[in-house]
mmCIF file of C-alpha atoms in Angstrom:
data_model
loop_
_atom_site.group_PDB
_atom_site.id
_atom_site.type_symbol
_atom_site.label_atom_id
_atom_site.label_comp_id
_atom_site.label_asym_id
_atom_site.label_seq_id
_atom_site.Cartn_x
_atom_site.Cartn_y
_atom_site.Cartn_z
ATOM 1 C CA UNK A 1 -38.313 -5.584 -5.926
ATOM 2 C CA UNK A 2 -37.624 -2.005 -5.075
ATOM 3 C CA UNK A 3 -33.662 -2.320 -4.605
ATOM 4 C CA UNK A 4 -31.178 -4.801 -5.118
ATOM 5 C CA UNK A 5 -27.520 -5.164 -4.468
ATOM 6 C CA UNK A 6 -25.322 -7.133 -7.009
ATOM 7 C CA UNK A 7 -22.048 -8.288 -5.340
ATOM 8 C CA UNK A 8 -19.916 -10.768 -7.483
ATOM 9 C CA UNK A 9 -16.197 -11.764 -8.266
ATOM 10 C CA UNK A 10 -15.871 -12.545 -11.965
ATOM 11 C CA UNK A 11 -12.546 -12.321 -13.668
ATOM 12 C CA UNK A 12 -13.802 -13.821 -17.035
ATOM 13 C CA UNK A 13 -17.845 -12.277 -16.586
ATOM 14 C CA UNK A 14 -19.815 -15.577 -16.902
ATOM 15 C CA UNK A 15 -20.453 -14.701 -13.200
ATOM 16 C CA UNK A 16 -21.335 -10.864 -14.078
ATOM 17 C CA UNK A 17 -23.550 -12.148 -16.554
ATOM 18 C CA UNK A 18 -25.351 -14.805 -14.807
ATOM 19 C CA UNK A 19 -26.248 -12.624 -11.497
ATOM 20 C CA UNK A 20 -27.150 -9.631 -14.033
ATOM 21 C CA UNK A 21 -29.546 -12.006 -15.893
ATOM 22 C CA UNK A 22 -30.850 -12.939 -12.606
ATOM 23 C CA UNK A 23 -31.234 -9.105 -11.436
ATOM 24 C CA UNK A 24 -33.030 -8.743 -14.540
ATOM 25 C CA UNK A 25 -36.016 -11.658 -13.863
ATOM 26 C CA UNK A 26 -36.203 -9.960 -10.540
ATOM 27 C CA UNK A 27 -37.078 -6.491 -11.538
ATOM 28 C CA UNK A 28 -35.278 -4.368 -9.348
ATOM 29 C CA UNK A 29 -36.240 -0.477 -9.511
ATOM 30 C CA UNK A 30 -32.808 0.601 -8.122
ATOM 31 C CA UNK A 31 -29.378 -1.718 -8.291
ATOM 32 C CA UNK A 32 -26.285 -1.188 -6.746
ATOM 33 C CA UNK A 33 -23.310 -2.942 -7.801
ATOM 34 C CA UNK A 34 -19.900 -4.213 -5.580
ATOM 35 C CA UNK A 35 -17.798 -5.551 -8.098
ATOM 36 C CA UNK A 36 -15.067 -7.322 -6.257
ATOM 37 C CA UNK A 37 -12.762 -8.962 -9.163
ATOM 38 C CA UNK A 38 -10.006 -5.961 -9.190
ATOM 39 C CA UNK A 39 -7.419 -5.227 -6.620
ATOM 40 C CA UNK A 40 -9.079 -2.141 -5.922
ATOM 41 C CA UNK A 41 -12.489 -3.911 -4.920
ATOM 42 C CA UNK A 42 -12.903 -3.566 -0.985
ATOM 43 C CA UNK A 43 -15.722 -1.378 -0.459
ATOM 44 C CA UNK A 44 -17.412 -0.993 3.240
ATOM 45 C CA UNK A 45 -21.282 -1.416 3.268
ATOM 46 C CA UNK A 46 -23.435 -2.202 6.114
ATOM 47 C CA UNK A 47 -26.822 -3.276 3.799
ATOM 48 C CA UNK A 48 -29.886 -2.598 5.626
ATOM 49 C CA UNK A 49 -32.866 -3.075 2.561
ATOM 50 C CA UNK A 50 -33.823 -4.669 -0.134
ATOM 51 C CA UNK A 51 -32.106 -7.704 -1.623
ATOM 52 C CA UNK A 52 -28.809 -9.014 -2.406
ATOM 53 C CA UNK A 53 -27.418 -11.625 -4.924
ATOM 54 C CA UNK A 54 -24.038 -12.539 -4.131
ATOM 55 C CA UNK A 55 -22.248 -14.438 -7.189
ATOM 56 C CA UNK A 56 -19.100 -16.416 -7.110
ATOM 57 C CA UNK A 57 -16.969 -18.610 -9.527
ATOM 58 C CA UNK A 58 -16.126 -22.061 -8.394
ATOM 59 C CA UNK A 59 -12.634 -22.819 -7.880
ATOM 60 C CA UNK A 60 -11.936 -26.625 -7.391
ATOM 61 C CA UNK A 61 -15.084 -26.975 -5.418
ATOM 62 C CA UNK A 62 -14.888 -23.780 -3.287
ATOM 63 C CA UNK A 63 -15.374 -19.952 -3.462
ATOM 64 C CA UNK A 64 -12.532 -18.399 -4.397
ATOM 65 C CA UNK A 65 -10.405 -16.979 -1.130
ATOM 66 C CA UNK A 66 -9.670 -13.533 -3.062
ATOM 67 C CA UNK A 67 -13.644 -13.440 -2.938
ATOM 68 C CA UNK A 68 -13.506 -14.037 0.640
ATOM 69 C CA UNK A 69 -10.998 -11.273 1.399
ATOM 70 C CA UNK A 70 -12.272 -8.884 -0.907
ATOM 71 C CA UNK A 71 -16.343 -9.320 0.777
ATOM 72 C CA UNK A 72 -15.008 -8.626 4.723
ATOM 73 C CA UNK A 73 -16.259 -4.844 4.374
ATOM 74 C CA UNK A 74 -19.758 -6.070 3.306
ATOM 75 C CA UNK A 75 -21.802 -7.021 6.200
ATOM 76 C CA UNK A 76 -26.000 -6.698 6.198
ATOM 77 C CA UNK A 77 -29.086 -6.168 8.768
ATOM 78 C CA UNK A 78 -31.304 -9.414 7.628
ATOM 79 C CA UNK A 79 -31.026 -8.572 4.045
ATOM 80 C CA UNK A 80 -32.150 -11.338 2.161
ATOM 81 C CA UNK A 81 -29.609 -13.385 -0.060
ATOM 82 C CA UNK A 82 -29.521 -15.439 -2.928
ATOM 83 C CA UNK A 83 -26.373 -17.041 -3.952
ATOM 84 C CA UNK A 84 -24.946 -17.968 -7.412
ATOM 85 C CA UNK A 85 -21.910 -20.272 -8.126
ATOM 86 C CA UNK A 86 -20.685 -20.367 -11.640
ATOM 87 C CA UNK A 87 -18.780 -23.562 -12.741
ATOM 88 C CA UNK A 88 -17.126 -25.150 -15.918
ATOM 89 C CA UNK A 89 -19.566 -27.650 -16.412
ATOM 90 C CA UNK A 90 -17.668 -29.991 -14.195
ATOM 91 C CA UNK A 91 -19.239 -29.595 -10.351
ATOM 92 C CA UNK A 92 -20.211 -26.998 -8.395
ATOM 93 C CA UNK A 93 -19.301 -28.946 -4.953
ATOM 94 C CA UNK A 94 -19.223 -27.234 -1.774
ATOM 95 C CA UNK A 95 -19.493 -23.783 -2.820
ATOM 96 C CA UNK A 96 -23.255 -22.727 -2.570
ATOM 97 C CA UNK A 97 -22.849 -24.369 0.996
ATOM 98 C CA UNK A 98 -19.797 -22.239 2.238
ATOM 99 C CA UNK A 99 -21.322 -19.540 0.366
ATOM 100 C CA UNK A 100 -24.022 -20.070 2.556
ATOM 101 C CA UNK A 101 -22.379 -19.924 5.452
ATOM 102 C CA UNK A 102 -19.789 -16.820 4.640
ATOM 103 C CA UNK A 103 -23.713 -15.066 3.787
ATOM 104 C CA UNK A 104 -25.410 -16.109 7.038
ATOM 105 C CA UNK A 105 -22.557 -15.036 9.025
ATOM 106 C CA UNK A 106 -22.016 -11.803 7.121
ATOM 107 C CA UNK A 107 -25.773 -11.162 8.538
ATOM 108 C CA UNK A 108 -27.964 -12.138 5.249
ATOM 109 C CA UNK A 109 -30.675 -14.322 5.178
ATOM 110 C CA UNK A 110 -30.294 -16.670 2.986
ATOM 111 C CA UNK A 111 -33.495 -17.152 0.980
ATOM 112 C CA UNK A 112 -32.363 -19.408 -2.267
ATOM 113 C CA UNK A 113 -29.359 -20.489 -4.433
ATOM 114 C CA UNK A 114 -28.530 -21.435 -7.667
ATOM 115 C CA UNK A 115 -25.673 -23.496 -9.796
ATOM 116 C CA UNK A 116 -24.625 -22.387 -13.598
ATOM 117 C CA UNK A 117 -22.691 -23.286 -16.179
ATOM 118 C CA UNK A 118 -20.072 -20.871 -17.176
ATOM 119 C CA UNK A 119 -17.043 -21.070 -19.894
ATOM 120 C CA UNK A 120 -14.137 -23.099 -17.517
ATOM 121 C CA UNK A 121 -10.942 -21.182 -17.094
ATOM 122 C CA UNK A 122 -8.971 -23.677 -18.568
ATOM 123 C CA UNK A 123 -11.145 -24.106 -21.978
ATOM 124 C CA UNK A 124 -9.109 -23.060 -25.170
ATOM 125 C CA UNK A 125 -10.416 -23.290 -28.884
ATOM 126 C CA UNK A 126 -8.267 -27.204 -28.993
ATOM 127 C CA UNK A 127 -9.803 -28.154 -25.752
ATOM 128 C CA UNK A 128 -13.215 -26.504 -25.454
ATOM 129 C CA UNK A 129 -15.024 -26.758 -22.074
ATOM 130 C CA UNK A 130 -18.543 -25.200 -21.514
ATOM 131 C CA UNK A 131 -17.481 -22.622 -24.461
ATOM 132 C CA UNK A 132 -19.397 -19.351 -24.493
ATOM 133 C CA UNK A 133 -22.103 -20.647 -21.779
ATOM 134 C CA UNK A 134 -23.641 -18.685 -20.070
ATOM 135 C CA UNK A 135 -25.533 -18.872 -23.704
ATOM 136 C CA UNK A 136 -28.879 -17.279 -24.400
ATOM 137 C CA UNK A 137 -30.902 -20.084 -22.700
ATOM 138 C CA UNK A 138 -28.423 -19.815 -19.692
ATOM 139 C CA UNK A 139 -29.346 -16.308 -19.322
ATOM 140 C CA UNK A 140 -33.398 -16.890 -20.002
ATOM 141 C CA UNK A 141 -33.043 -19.474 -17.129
ATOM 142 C CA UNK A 142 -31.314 -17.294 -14.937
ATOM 143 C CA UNK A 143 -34.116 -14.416 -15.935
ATOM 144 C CA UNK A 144 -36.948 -16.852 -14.947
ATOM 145 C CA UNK A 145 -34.866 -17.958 -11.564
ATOM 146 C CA UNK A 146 -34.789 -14.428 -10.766
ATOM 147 C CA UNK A 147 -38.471 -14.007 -11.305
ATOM 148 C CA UNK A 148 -38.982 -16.941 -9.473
ATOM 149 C CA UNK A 149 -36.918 -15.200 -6.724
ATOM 150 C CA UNK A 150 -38.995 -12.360 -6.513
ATOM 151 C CA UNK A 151 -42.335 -14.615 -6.355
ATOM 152 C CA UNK A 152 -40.793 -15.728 -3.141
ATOM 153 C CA UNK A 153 -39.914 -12.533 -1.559
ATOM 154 C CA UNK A 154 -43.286 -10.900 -2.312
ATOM 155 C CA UNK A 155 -45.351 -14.379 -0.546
ATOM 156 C CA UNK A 156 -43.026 -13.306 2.302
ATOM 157 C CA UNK A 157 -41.288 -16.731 2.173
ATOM 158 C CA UNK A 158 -38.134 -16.128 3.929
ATOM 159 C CA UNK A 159 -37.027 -19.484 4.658
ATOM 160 C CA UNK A 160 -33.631 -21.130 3.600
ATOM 161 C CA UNK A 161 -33.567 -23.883 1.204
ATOM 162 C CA UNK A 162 -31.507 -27.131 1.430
ATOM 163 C CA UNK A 163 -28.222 -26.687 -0.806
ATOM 164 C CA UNK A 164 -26.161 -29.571 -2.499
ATOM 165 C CA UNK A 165 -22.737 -29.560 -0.891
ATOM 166 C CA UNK A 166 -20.755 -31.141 2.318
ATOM 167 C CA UNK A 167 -19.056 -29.963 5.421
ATOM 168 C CA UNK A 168 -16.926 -29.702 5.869
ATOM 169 C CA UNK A 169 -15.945 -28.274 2.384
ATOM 170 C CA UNK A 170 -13.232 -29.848 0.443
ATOM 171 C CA UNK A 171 -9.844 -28.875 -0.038
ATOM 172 C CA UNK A 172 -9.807 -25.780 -1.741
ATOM 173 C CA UNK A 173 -7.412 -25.457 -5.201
ATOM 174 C CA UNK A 174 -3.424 -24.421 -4.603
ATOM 175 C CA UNK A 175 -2.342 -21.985 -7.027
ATOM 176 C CA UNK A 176 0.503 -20.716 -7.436
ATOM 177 C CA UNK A 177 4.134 -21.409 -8.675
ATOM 178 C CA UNK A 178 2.762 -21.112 -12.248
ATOM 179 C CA UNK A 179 1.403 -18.247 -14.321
ATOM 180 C CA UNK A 180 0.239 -17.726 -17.798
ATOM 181 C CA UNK A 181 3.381 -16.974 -20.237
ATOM 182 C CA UNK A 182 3.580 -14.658 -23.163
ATOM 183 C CA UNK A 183 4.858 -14.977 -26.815
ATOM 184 C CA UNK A 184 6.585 -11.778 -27.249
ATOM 185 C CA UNK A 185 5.797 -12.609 -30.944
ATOM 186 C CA UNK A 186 2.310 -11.892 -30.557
ATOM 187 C CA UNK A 187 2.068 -9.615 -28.275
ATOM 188 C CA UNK A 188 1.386 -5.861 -28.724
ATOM 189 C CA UNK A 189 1.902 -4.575 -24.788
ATOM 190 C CA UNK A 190 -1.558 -3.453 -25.018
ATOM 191 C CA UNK A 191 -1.687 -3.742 -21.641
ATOM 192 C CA UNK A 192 -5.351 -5.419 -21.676
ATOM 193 C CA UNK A 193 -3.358 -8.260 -19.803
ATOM 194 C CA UNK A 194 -2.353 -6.290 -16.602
ATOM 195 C CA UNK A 195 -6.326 -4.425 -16.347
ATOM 196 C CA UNK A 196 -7.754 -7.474 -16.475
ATOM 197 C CA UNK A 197 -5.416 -9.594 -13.989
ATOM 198 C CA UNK A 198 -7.735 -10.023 -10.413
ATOM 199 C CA UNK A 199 -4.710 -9.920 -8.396
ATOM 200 C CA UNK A 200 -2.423 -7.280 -9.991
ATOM 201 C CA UNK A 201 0.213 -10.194 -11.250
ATOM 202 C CA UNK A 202 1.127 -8.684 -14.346
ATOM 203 C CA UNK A 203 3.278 -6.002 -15.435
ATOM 204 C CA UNK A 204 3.852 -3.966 -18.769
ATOM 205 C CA UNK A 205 6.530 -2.112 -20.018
ATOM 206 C CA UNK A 206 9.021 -2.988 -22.552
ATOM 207 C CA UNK A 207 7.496 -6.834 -21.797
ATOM 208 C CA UNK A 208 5.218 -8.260 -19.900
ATOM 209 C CA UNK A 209 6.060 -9.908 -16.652
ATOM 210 C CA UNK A 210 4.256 -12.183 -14.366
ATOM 211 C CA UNK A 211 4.642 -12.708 -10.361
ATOM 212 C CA UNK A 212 3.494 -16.321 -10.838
ATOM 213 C CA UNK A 213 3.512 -16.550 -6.751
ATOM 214 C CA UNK A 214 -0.085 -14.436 -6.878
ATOM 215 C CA UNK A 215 -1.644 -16.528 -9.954
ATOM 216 C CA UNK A 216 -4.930 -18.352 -9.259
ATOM 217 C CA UNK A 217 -4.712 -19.644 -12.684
ATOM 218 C CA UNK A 218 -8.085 -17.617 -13.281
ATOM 219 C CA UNK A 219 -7.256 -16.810 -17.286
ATOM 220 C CA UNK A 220 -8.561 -13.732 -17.260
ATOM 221 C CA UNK A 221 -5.704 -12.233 -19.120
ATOM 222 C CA UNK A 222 -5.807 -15.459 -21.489
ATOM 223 C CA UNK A 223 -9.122 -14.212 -22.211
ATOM 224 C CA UNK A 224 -8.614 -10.344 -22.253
ATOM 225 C CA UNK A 225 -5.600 -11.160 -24.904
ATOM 226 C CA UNK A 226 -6.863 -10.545 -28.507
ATOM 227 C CA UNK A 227 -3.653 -11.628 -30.085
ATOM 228 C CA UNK A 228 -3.334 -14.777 -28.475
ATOM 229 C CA UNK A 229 -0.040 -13.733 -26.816
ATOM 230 C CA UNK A 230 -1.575 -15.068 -23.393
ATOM 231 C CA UNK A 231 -1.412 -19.088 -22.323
ATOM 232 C CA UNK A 232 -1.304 -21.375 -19.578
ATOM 233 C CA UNK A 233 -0.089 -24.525 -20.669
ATOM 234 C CA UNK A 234 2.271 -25.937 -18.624
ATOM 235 C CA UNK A 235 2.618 -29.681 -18.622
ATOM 236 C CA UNK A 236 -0.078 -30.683 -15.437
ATOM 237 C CA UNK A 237 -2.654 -27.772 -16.488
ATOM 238 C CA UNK A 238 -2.051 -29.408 -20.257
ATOM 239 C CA UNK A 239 -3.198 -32.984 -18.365
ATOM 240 C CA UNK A 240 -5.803 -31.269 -16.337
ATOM 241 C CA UNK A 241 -7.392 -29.385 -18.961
ATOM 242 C CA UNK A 242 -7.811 -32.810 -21.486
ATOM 243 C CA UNK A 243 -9.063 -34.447 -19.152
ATOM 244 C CA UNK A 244 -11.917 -32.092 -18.343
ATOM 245 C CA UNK A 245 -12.321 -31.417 -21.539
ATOM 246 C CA UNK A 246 -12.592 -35.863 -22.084
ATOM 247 C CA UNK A 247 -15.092 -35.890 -18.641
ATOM 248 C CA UNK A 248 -17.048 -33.002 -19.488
ATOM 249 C CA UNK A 249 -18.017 -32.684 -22.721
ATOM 250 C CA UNK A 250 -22.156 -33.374 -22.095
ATOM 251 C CA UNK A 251 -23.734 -29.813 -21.063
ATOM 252 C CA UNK A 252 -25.363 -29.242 -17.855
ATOM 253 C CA UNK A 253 -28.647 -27.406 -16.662
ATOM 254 C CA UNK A 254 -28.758 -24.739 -14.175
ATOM 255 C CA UNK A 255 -30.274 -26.065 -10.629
ATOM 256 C CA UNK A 256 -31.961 -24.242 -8.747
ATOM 257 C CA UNK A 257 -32.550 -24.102 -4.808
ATOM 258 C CA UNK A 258 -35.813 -22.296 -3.707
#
């Protein structure tokens, strides 16, 4: 695989780290890389060789609309595609088919697909859900997918696979209205908080403010916090996060569409 492009939206990394893994199996002599998870990510490409692996969380089913927004400057000449959704162990849904279908119209050919298991959002140390996955066998799966991948492009198999997933989608997930808090306590206004934040929702001066109105409840910051000072708790993500923590407690395998 002479070249490949890497374009992903990963606030927390598990989806970095699963379409790296995947670059990896493939082999690629020269990578390019459109990170799209900070505010600052909307680059213009018109991708014309090689291949492309285009990596998304799964937000309630659904790529995330930030993604969406933030990939409208990308646009390719028949590259081929494979697609990777990323989800907390509960479903992956519709995703790898809109995904499919944002790709194909963006002008990639869409020549496989596959479905991990990353660390949910919502997990916490209390409630853990899918903790530290993508784990070391995560990542040799995604290696051998990836070599897989390349097997495919060198037989000059171009064709697109059947996906999992309905259309129309499902309704997507409404954020909003809340926002992770801080405990002043705790916190050192490192400011790891606000660099981390996908959509530019925090502020930090003498404390740390939140426009709650731009959250998508991503926990990126929760994540990026090493004192702890960072939660999202209120009472219905409380609810939502035992129960996925009760429903999804048996780990999943990686699935692969070729």
């Amino acid at each position: 695989m002479p070249k490949l492009h890497l374009i992903y939206f990963s606030p927390t990394g598990t989806t970095r780290k699963t379409v790296t893994g995947i670059a990896g199996g493939m082999g690629a002599g020269q990578t390019t890389t459109y990170d799209l998870t900070l505010p600052d990510a909307m680059p213009e490409a018109v991708l014309k060789d090689g291949a492309a692996i285009i990596g998304v969380p799964v937000y309630a089913g659904r790529v995330p609309e930030l993604f969406l927004r933030r990939l409208r400057g990308i646009s390719s000449c028949g590259v081929p595609a494979v697609l990777v959704a990323v989800y907390g162990n509960r479903a992956f849904e519709d995703a790898l088919v809109e995904l499919r279908d944002v790709a194909t119209a963006k002008g990639f050919k869409v020549i496989a697909a596959a479905a991990f298991i990353g660390e949910h959002s919502f997990s916490t140390s209390t409630l853990p859900i899918a903790t530290g996955r993508p784990d070391g066998d995560d990542l040799k799966l995604a290696a051998v997918f990836g070599e897989r991948v390349a097997a495919k492009i060198a037989r000059g198999a171009l064709d697109t696979p059947m996906i999992d997933g309905q259309t129309p989608y499902r309704e997507g997930m409404k954020a909003g209205k809340m926002a992770p808090e801080t405990d002043s306590a705790a916190c050192t206004l490192c400011g790891a908080c606000a660099t981390a934040c996908p959509v530019g929702a925090i502020r930090v001066a003498a404390r740390v403010t939140t426009d709650a109105a731009g959250c998508i409840w991503c926990c990126a910051c929760v994540k990026a916090c090493k004192t702890g000072a960072r939660t999202l708790n209120p009472p219905g993500i409380v609810a939502l996060r035992e129960r996925l923590h009760d429903q999804c407690g048996t780990p999943k395998a990686p699935r692969f569409f070729l």
